[in-house]
Coordinates of C-alpha atoms and ligand atoms in Angstrom, one line a residue:
M1 CA -45.9 9.0 -86.3
R2 CA -47.8 10.8 -89.1
L3 CA -48.8 14.3 -88.7
F4 CA -51.1 16.8 -90.2
V5 CA -50.8 20.4 -90.0
V6 CA -54.0 22.5 -91.2
G7 CA -53.1 25.9 -92.5
G8 CA -50.7 27.7 -94.8
G9 CA -49.2 30.6 -93.4
G10 CA -46.1 31.6 -91.6
R11 CA -47.7 30.1 -88.2
E12 CA -48.2 26.8 -90.0
H13 CA -44.7 26.8 -91.4
A14 CA -43.2 27.8 -87.8
L15 CA -45.4 24.9 -86.1
A16 CA -44.6 22.1 -89.0
W17 CA -40.7 23.2 -88.8
K18 CA -40.4 22.7 -85.0
L19 CA -42.9 19.3 -85.1
K20 CA -40.5 18.1 -87.7
Q21 CA -37.6 18.2 -85.4
S22 CA -39.2 15.4 -83.1
P23 CA -37.8 12.0 -83.5
R24 CA -41.4 10.5 -83.4
I25 CA -42.6 12.3 -87.0
E26 CA -41.9 9.9 -89.8
Q27 CA -44.4 11.8 -92.2
L28 CA -45.7 15.4 -92.4
F29 CA -48.6 16.6 -94.7
C30 CA -49.6 20.3 -94.5
A31 CA -53.1 21.6 -96.1
P32 CA -53.0 23.7 -97.8
G33 CA -49.1 24.6 -97.0
N34 CA -46.8 26.9 -98.6
A35 CA -43.1 26.6 -100.4
G36 CA -41.8 26.1 -97.0
T37 CA -43.8 23.4 -95.7
A38 CA -43.3 21.9 -99.1
E39 CA -39.7 21.5 -97.9
L40 CA -40.4 19.6 -94.9
G41 CA -43.4 17.2 -95.8
E42 CA -46.4 16.9 -98.5
N43 CA -48.7 19.6 -99.1
V44 CA -52.2 18.6 -99.7
P45 CA -54.7 21.0 -101.5
I46 CA -57.6 21.0 -99.1
P47 CA -58.5 24.4 -97.7
P48 CA -58.9 25.0 -94.0
N49 CA -62.8 25.6 -93.9
D50 CA -63.2 22.3 -95.8
I51 CA -63.9 20.2 -92.2
P52 CA -65.1 17.1 -94.1
G53 CA -62.3 17.0 -96.7
L54 CA -59.8 17.6 -93.7
R55 CA -61.6 14.8 -91.8
R56 CA -61.6 12.4 -95.0
F57 CA -58.2 12.9 -95.4
A58 CA -56.7 12.3 -91.8
Q59 CA -58.9 8.8 -92.1
E60 CA -57.4 7.7 -95.5
N61 CA -54.0 8.4 -94.5
R62 CA -54.1 7.3 -90.9
I63 CA -53.2 10.6 -89.6
D64 CA -52.0 10.3 -85.9
L65 CA -52.4 14.0 -84.8
T66 CA -53.6 16.9 -86.5
V67 CA -52.6 20.4 -85.5
V68 CA -54.7 23.5 -86.4
G69 CA -53.5 26.8 -87.0
P70 CA -56.4 29.2 -88.0
D71 CA -59.4 30.1 -86.1
D72 CA -61.8 29.7 -88.7
P73 CA -61.8 25.8 -88.6
L74 CA -61.5 25.9 -84.7
A75 CA -65.0 28.1 -84.6
A76 CA -66.6 26.1 -87.2
G77 CA -66.0 22.7 -85.0
I78 CA -63.1 20.8 -86.6
V79 CA -62.1 19.5 -83.3
D80 CA -65.7 18.1 -82.4
E81 CA -65.9 16.4 -85.9
F82 CA -62.4 14.8 -85.7
E83 CA -63.1 13.9 -82.1
T84 CA -66.5 12.0 -83.1
E85 CA -64.3 10.0 -85.4
N86 CA -61.6 9.2 -83.1
L87 CA -59.2 11.3 -84.6
R88 CA -56.5 12.8 -82.5
I89 CA -56.2 16.5 -83.1
F90 CA -54.9 19.7 -81.1
G91 CA -57.2 22.3 -80.5
P92 CA -60.3 23.5 -78.4
T93 CA -63.6 22.4 -79.2
K94 CA -66.3 24.4 -80.9
A95 CA -68.0 25.4 -77.8
A96 CA -64.5 26.4 -75.9
A97 CA -63.2 28.2 -79.0
R98 CA -66.2 30.9 -78.5
L99 CA -64.1 32.6 -76.2
E100 CA -62.3 33.9 -79.7
S101 CA -65.2 33.6 -82.0
S102 CA -67.7 35.5 -79.5
K103 CA -66.2 38.6 -78.1
V104 CA -69.5 38.9 -76.5
F105 CA -69.1 35.5 -74.8
A106 CA -65.7 36.0 -73.7
K107 CA -66.7 39.5 -72.3
Q108 CA -69.5 37.6 -70.1
V109 CA -67.1 34.8 -69.0
M110 CA -64.5 37.4 -68.0
R111 CA -67.6 39.5 -66.1
C112 CA -68.6 36.4 -64.2
A113 CA -65.0 35.3 -63.2
G114 CA -63.9 38.8 -62.5
V115 CA -61.1 38.8 -65.0
P116 CA -59.9 42.3 -65.5
T117 CA -60.9 43.8 -68.8
A118 CA -62.4 46.9 -70.6
M119 CA -65.9 48.1 -69.3
A120 CA -68.5 47.4 -72.3
G121 CA -71.8 47.3 -73.3
I122 CA -73.5 44.8 -75.5
F123 CA -76.0 46.1 -78.3
D124 CA -77.8 44.3 -81.2
E125 CA -80.4 47.1 -81.5
I126 CA -78.9 50.5 -83.3
R127 CA -80.8 53.0 -81.6
K128 CA -79.9 52.0 -78.3
A129 CA -76.4 51.6 -79.4
C130 CA -76.6 55.2 -80.6
R131 CA -78.0 56.6 -77.5
F132 CA -75.2 54.7 -75.5
V133 CA -72.4 56.1 -77.5
E134 CA -73.9 59.8 -77.2
K135 CA -72.9 59.9 -73.1
L136 CA -69.4 58.3 -73.3
H137 CA -66.0 59.9 -73.1
Y138 CA -63.8 59.5 -76.3
P139 CA -62.2 57.3 -77.9
I140 CA -64.2 54.5 -77.6
V141 CA -64.1 50.9 -79.3
V142 CA -66.4 49.6 -81.1
K143 CA -66.1 45.8 -81.7
A144 CA -68.2 43.0 -83.8
D145 CA -69.1 39.8 -81.7
G146 CA -67.7 37.3 -84.1
L147 CA -65.0 36.6 -86.3
A148 CA -64.3 39.3 -88.9
A149 CA -60.8 38.6 -90.2
G150 CA -59.3 41.2 -88.0
K151 CA -61.2 44.2 -89.1
G152 CA -64.0 43.9 -87.0
V153 CA -62.3 46.4 -84.1
V154 CA -63.0 50.2 -84.6
I155 CA -61.2 52.6 -82.5
A156 CA -63.5 55.7 -83.1
P157 CA -62.5 59.2 -81.9
D158 CA -65.8 60.9 -81.5
A159 CA -69.5 60.1 -81.6
E160 CA -69.7 60.3 -85.4
S161 CA -67.1 57.9 -86.0
A162 CA -69.0 55.9 -83.3
R163 CA -72.3 56.0 -84.8
Q164 CA -70.8 55.1 -88.3
A165 CA -69.0 52.0 -86.9
L166 CA -72.4 50.8 -85.5
Y167 CA -74.3 51.6 -88.6
D168 CA -71.9 49.8 -90.5
M169 CA -71.9 46.7 -88.1
L170 CA -75.7 46.4 -87.1
E171 CA -77.6 48.1 -90.0
H172 CA -75.6 47.5 -93.3
R173 CA -74.0 44.1 -91.8
R174 CA -70.6 44.9 -92.9
F175 CA -69.3 41.6 -91.3
G176 CA -72.7 39.8 -92.0
A177 CA -73.9 37.9 -88.6
A178 CA -70.3 38.5 -87.0
G179 CA -71.8 42.0 -86.8
A180 CA -75.4 41.3 -85.4
R181 CA -74.4 42.1 -81.9
V182 CA -71.5 44.7 -80.8
L183 CA -69.6 45.6 -77.9
I184 CA -68.9 49.1 -77.1
E185 CA -65.7 49.3 -75.0
E186 CA -64.0 51.8 -73.1
F187 CA -60.6 52.6 -74.7
L188 CA -57.5 51.5 -72.6
N189 CA -54.2 52.8 -72.9
G190 CA -51.1 50.7 -72.3
W191 CA -48.7 48.6 -73.8
E192 CA -49.7 45.2 -75.6
C193 CA -48.3 41.6 -75.1
S194 CA -49.5 38.5 -76.5
L195 CA -49.3 35.5 -74.1
H196 CA -49.1 31.9 -75.4
A197 CA -50.6 29.2 -72.9
L198 CA -51.0 25.5 -73.2
V199 CA -54.4 25.2 -71.4
A200 CA -55.6 21.7 -70.5
G201 CA -59.1 21.7 -68.6
D202 CA -58.0 23.1 -65.0
H203 CA -54.1 23.7 -65.8
Y204 CA -52.1 25.4 -67.9
Q205 CA -48.2 26.2 -68.6
L206 CA -46.9 29.6 -70.3
L207 CA -45.2 28.9 -73.4
G208 CA -44.0 32.2 -74.0
T209 CA -44.6 36.1 -74.5
A210 CA -44.1 38.3 -77.5
C211 CA -45.2 41.5 -78.9
D212 CA -46.6 42.1 -82.1
H213 CA -46.5 45.1 -84.2
K214 CA -50.0 45.4 -86.0
R215 CA -49.6 48.6 -87.8
L216 CA -48.4 48.5 -91.6
R217 CA -45.6 51.3 -91.2
D218 CA -42.8 52.5 -88.9
G219 CA -43.7 54.4 -85.7
N220 CA -47.0 52.5 -85.7
E221 CA -48.5 54.4 -88.3
G222 CA -50.9 53.2 -91.4
P223 CA -53.6 50.3 -91.3
N224 CA -54.1 47.6 -89.2
T225 CA -52.4 44.2 -90.7
G226 CA -52.3 40.6 -89.6
G227 CA -48.8 41.5 -88.1
M228 CA -45.7 42.9 -89.5
G229 CA -43.0 41.6 -87.0
A230 CA -42.8 40.5 -83.2
F231 CA -40.0 40.0 -80.5
S232 CA -40.0 37.8 -77.9
P233 CA -39.9 38.0 -74.6
A234 CA -42.0 40.9 -74.5
A235 CA -39.3 43.3 -72.9
A236 CA -41.2 44.7 -70.2
W237 CA -42.7 41.5 -68.9
D238 CA -41.7 40.5 -65.4
Q239 CA -42.3 38.5 -62.3
N240 CA -45.0 40.8 -61.1
L241 CA -46.7 40.9 -64.3
E242 CA -46.8 37.0 -64.5
K243 CA -48.0 36.7 -60.9
Q244 CA -50.8 38.9 -61.6
F245 CA -51.6 37.1 -64.8
D246 CA -51.6 33.5 -62.9
E247 CA -54.0 35.0 -60.3
K248 CA -56.0 37.4 -61.9
I249 CA -56.4 36.2 -65.2
M250 CA -55.8 32.6 -65.7
R251 CA -57.1 30.8 -62.5
P252 CA -60.2 32.6 -62.4
L253 CA -60.7 32.1 -66.3
L254 CA -60.2 28.1 -66.1
R255 CA -62.5 28.4 -62.9
G256 CA -65.0 30.4 -64.7
L257 CA -65.0 27.7 -68.0
R258 CA -65.3 24.8 -65.4
D259 CA -68.6 26.6 -64.1
E260 CA -69.4 27.0 -67.6
K261 CA -69.1 23.2 -68.1
L262 CA -66.4 24.0 -70.7
R263 CA -63.1 22.1 -71.1
F264 CA -60.3 24.1 -73.0
H265 CA -57.9 21.9 -74.1
G266 CA -55.3 23.8 -76.5
L267 CA -53.3 27.1 -77.0
L268 CA -55.0 30.2 -75.5
F269 CA -53.6 33.2 -76.4
P270 CA -54.6 36.0 -74.4
G271 CA -53.9 39.6 -75.6
L272 CA -53.2 41.7 -72.6
I273 CA -52.7 45.7 -72.5
I274 CA -50.9 46.8 -69.5
Q275 CA -51.2 50.1 -67.7
D276 CA -49.5 50.9 -64.8
G277 CA -48.4 47.8 -63.9
A278 CA -52.1 46.8 -64.1
V279 CA -52.9 43.8 -66.3
R280 CA -56.3 43.4 -68.5
V281 CA -57.5 41.4 -70.9
L282 CA -58.4 43.0 -74.5
E283 CA -59.2 39.3 -76.3
F284 CA -58.7 35.9 -76.1
N285 CA -57.5 33.5 -79.1
C286 CA -58.0 30.3 -79.2
R287 CA -54.9 29.3 -81.5
F288 CA -51.2 29.9 -81.9
G289 CA -50.6 33.8 -83.0
D290 CA -49.0 34.7 -86.3
P291 CA -46.4 36.2 -86.0
E292 CA -46.1 35.3 -82.5
T293 CA -45.7 31.3 -83.1
Q294 CA -42.7 32.5 -85.6
V295 CA -40.9 34.4 -83.0
I296 CA -41.6 31.9 -79.7
L297 CA -41.1 28.5 -81.3
P298 CA -37.5 29.1 -82.2
R299 CA -36.8 29.7 -78.5
L300 CA -38.6 26.6 -77.3
K301 CA -36.0 24.0 -76.1
G302 CA -36.5 20.1 -76.8
D303 CA -39.5 18.9 -78.5
L304 CA -42.9 20.4 -78.8
L305 CA -44.9 17.4 -79.9
P306 CA -45.0 15.8 -76.1
L307 CA -46.3 19.3 -75.1
L308 CA -49.1 19.3 -77.4
E309 CA -49.9 15.5 -76.6
S310 CA -50.0 16.4 -72.9
T311 CA -52.1 19.2 -73.4
I312 CA -54.9 16.9 -75.3
D313 CA -54.4 14.5 -72.6
G314 CA -54.9 16.6 -69.7
Q315 CA -51.5 16.4 -68.4
I316 CA -50.1 19.5 -68.8
E317 CA -49.1 20.5 -65.6
T318 CA -45.9 17.9 -65.4
A319 CA -44.9 19.0 -68.8
R320 CA -41.7 21.0 -68.7
I321 CA -41.2 23.9 -71.0
E322 CA -37.8 25.6 -71.3
L323 CA -37.0 28.3 -73.6
D324 CA -33.8 30.0 -74.5
E325 CA -32.6 32.5 -72.7
R326 CA -31.7 34.6 -75.8
P327 CA -34.4 37.2 -77.3
A328 CA -35.8 36.8 -80.9
V329 CA -36.9 39.1 -83.3
T330 CA -38.9 38.5 -86.3
V331 CA -39.7 40.6 -89.5
V332 CA -42.3 40.1 -91.7
M333 CA -41.9 40.9 -95.5
A334 CA -44.7 41.9 -97.4
S335 CA -46.0 42.3 -100.7
A336 CA -46.7 45.3 -102.6
G337 CA -50.1 46.6 -101.7
Y338 CA -50.7 44.6 -98.6
P339 CA -52.8 44.7 -96.8
G340 CA -55.1 45.8 -99.5
R341 CA -54.8 44.0 -103.1
I342 CA -51.3 42.6 -104.0
E343 CA -50.4 41.0 -107.1
A344 CA -48.7 37.8 -106.8
G345 CA -46.1 35.4 -108.7
K346 CA -42.9 37.7 -108.0
K347 CA -39.8 35.5 -107.8
I348 CA -37.9 35.5 -104.4
S349 CA -34.3 35.6 -104.4
G350 CA -31.8 35.2 -101.8
L351 CA -33.2 32.6 -99.6
E352 CA -30.3 30.1 -100.3
E353 CA -27.7 32.3 -99.0
V354 CA -30.0 32.9 -95.7
A355 CA -30.6 29.7 -95.1
E356 CA -26.7 29.4 -94.4
M357 CA -26.7 32.1 -91.7
E358 CA -26.4 30.9 -88.2
N359 CA -29.6 31.8 -85.5
V360 CA -31.7 32.6 -88.6
Q361 CA -34.8 30.9 -89.6
V362 CA -37.1 32.0 -92.5
F363 CA -40.4 30.9 -92.1
H364 CA -42.6 31.2 -95.5
A365 CA -46.2 32.5 -95.7
G366 CA -47.5 33.5 -99.2
T367 CA -45.3 31.4 -101.0
R368 CA -45.6 28.8 -103.7
R369 CA -43.4 27.0 -105.9
E370 CA -43.3 27.9 -109.7
N371 CA -41.1 26.1 -112.5
G372 CA -38.6 25.5 -109.9
D373 CA -38.9 29.0 -108.5
I374 CA -40.4 30.2 -105.2
V375 CA -42.8 32.9 -105.7
T376 CA -45.0 35.1 -103.8
S377 CA -48.5 34.1 -103.3
G378 CA -50.2 36.3 -100.6
G379 CA -49.9 39.5 -98.6
R380 CA -47.4 38.4 -95.9
V381 CA -44.7 36.6 -97.8
L382 CA -41.9 35.7 -95.1
A383 CA -41.3 36.1 -91.6
V384 CA -37.4 36.1 -91.0
T385 CA -36.8 35.3 -87.3
A386 CA -33.1 35.8 -85.6
L387 CA -31.9 34.8 -82.1
G388 CA -29.5 36.9 -80.3
S389 CA -27.4 37.6 -77.3
S390 CA -29.4 40.7 -76.8
L391 CA -32.5 42.2 -78.4
P392 CA -30.4 44.6 -80.6
A393 CA -28.2 42.0 -81.6
A394 CA -31.3 39.5 -82.8
R395 CA -32.7 42.9 -84.4
D396 CA -29.6 43.4 -86.3
I397 CA -29.0 39.6 -87.4
A398 CA -32.9 39.5 -88.4
Y399 CA -32.6 42.4 -90.5
S400 CA -29.3 41.6 -92.1
A401 CA -31.0 38.6 -93.1
V402 CA -34.3 40.6 -94.6
E403 CA -31.7 42.7 -96.6
K404 CA -30.4 39.7 -98.5
I405 CA -33.9 38.5 -99.6
H406 CA -35.5 40.0 -102.5
F407 CA -38.9 40.3 -104.6
E408 CA -40.4 42.9 -106.4
G409 CA -42.4 45.3 -104.2
A410 CA -41.1 43.8 -100.9
H411 CA -41.8 46.1 -97.9
Y412 CA -41.2 45.6 -94.1
R413 CA -41.2 47.9 -91.1
R414 CA -37.2 48.7 -90.1
D415 CA -38.4 49.0 -86.4
I416 CA -39.5 46.1 -85.2
A417 CA -38.3 45.6 -81.6
L418 CA -37.0 49.1 -81.6
A419 CA -39.5 50.9 -79.3
A420 CA -38.6 47.9 -76.7
L421 CA -35.1 48.7 -76.7
P422 CA -34.9 51.7 -74.1
A423 CA -37.7 49.6 -71.9
K424 CA -36.6 47.0 -69.1
L425 CA -34.4 44.4 -71.3
G426 CA -30.9 44.6 -70.4
E427 CA -28.4 42.3 -71.6
T428 CA -28.0 40.9 -68.4
D429 CA -31.4 39.9 -67.1
V430 CA -33.2 37.9 -70.0
A431 CA -32.8 35.1 -68.1
S432 CA -35.7 35.6 -65.6
R433 CA -38.1 36.3 -68.5
S434 CA -40.5 33.3 -70.0
Ligands
AMP501 P1 -59.0 42.7 -80.5 O1 -59.4 41.9 -81.9 O2 -59.6 42.9 -79.6 O3 -57.7 42.3 -80.1 O4 -58.5 44.3 -80.8 C1 -57.6 44.4 -82.0 C2 -56.8 45.5 -81.6 O5 -57.4 46.7 -81.2 C3 -55.9 45.2 -80.2 O6 -54.8 44.7 -80.4 C4 -55.6 46.9 -79.3 O7 -54.7 47.2 -80.3 C5 -57.2 47.3 -80.1 N1 -58.0 47.2 -78.9 C6 -58.8 46.4 -78.7 N2 -59.7 46.7 -77.9 C7 -59.3 47.9 -77.2 C8 -59.5 48.6 -76.0 N3 -60.8 48.5 -75.3 N4 -58.7 49.9 -75.8 C9 -57.8 49.9 -76.5 N5 -57.5 49.4 -77.7 C10 -58.3 48.3 -77.9
LIG502 N1 -50.8 38.2 -84.0 C1 -52.0 38.3 -83.6 C2 -52.9 37.0 -83.8 O1 -52.2 36.2 -84.3 O2 -54.2 37.0 -83.9

């Protein structure tokens, strides 16, 4: 089988790495890929948003299956375009991907279906929005409706900052059309958890749980990033939460989508917040998470390929998903300046030594080959994942690998998975978790 992975980050390297282990994969292409995917197959210099270019490549190279990493091509309709040409592709259609590409749409679907989520007002007019925020208790959350490269959510501590965020989005169009409508949402307290589910129409199966670390610095300080590390399973996830997730979120949601005449086939990643044992949805993503993929896939036993195929074919309910009982920890190494401006082209050393380590996998994100060396080419450079007999053991192994890798200006958080340690994850009972 000839496989095509769209995207070039750590998530796509992890997908390519896992899928390449399938005995049925003969050739693998990645667009645009990175130095990590280049070791597994062939990188193709097509940007992920060039949908006609990707489609032509798939046709000319007799691709049997395309797997899409990032959100933008899904929101722009890559799946619809490929399916029109009878090209097999993993991911939701443009209409179904609106669960991620329009927060207003997602909120409306959740409301109709009775899925627990934050209360919100929806506005496209600055005066009405400003009047609304005067009456609220603070903090509140202001969200741009559309995709805003992870920057469209503002937690406003008072009315003045709420008004500022509203003016930025509705009047000054900071996010273009993505901010032409906003949600003004109640602030929810709790711990956050990333769920990954393979969804095929009316049925789904849980692939795994993880916790991301979005802030740049230790102790959850500093600006938001694409994600500085993760661990899986989410330490405090238990049978009760999983039951609620099934009964209150997934079943009503899939019924609600059917009522809207939408069929979702792909990976659904609900971002949840859990407060006093009650689960609510913060957002839906319609693709694998980054860095969640890098921490979940190393725990997946067996072949990912048939799971993706069953999802496309609507047969996910009979598939078997088995995860390694051992937890995993992923530490992201970033370039100096990230999440702001960075300087690329720094030589990376230590990768060969880490490749010899057991239970460690290094996923490349912003890397490329240059004159025989591997050099940095982006903000998030590497995601270093380790499996261990316990969460502390996985942490120790991941950090001992990170310490062997060097590039000028490298920085990373030192507290990935640390806050989870006093939580419920004992060394003996990881087996019951997803
Ligand atoms: P979203 O893109 O909706 O996931 O928002 C990004 C981040 O903003 C989330 O991961 C949360 O940390 C935070 N956030 C979003 N909505 C809320 C909310 N209603 N209450 C508290 N935090 C929120
Ligand atoms: N880790 C969050 C995301 O992939 O959106």
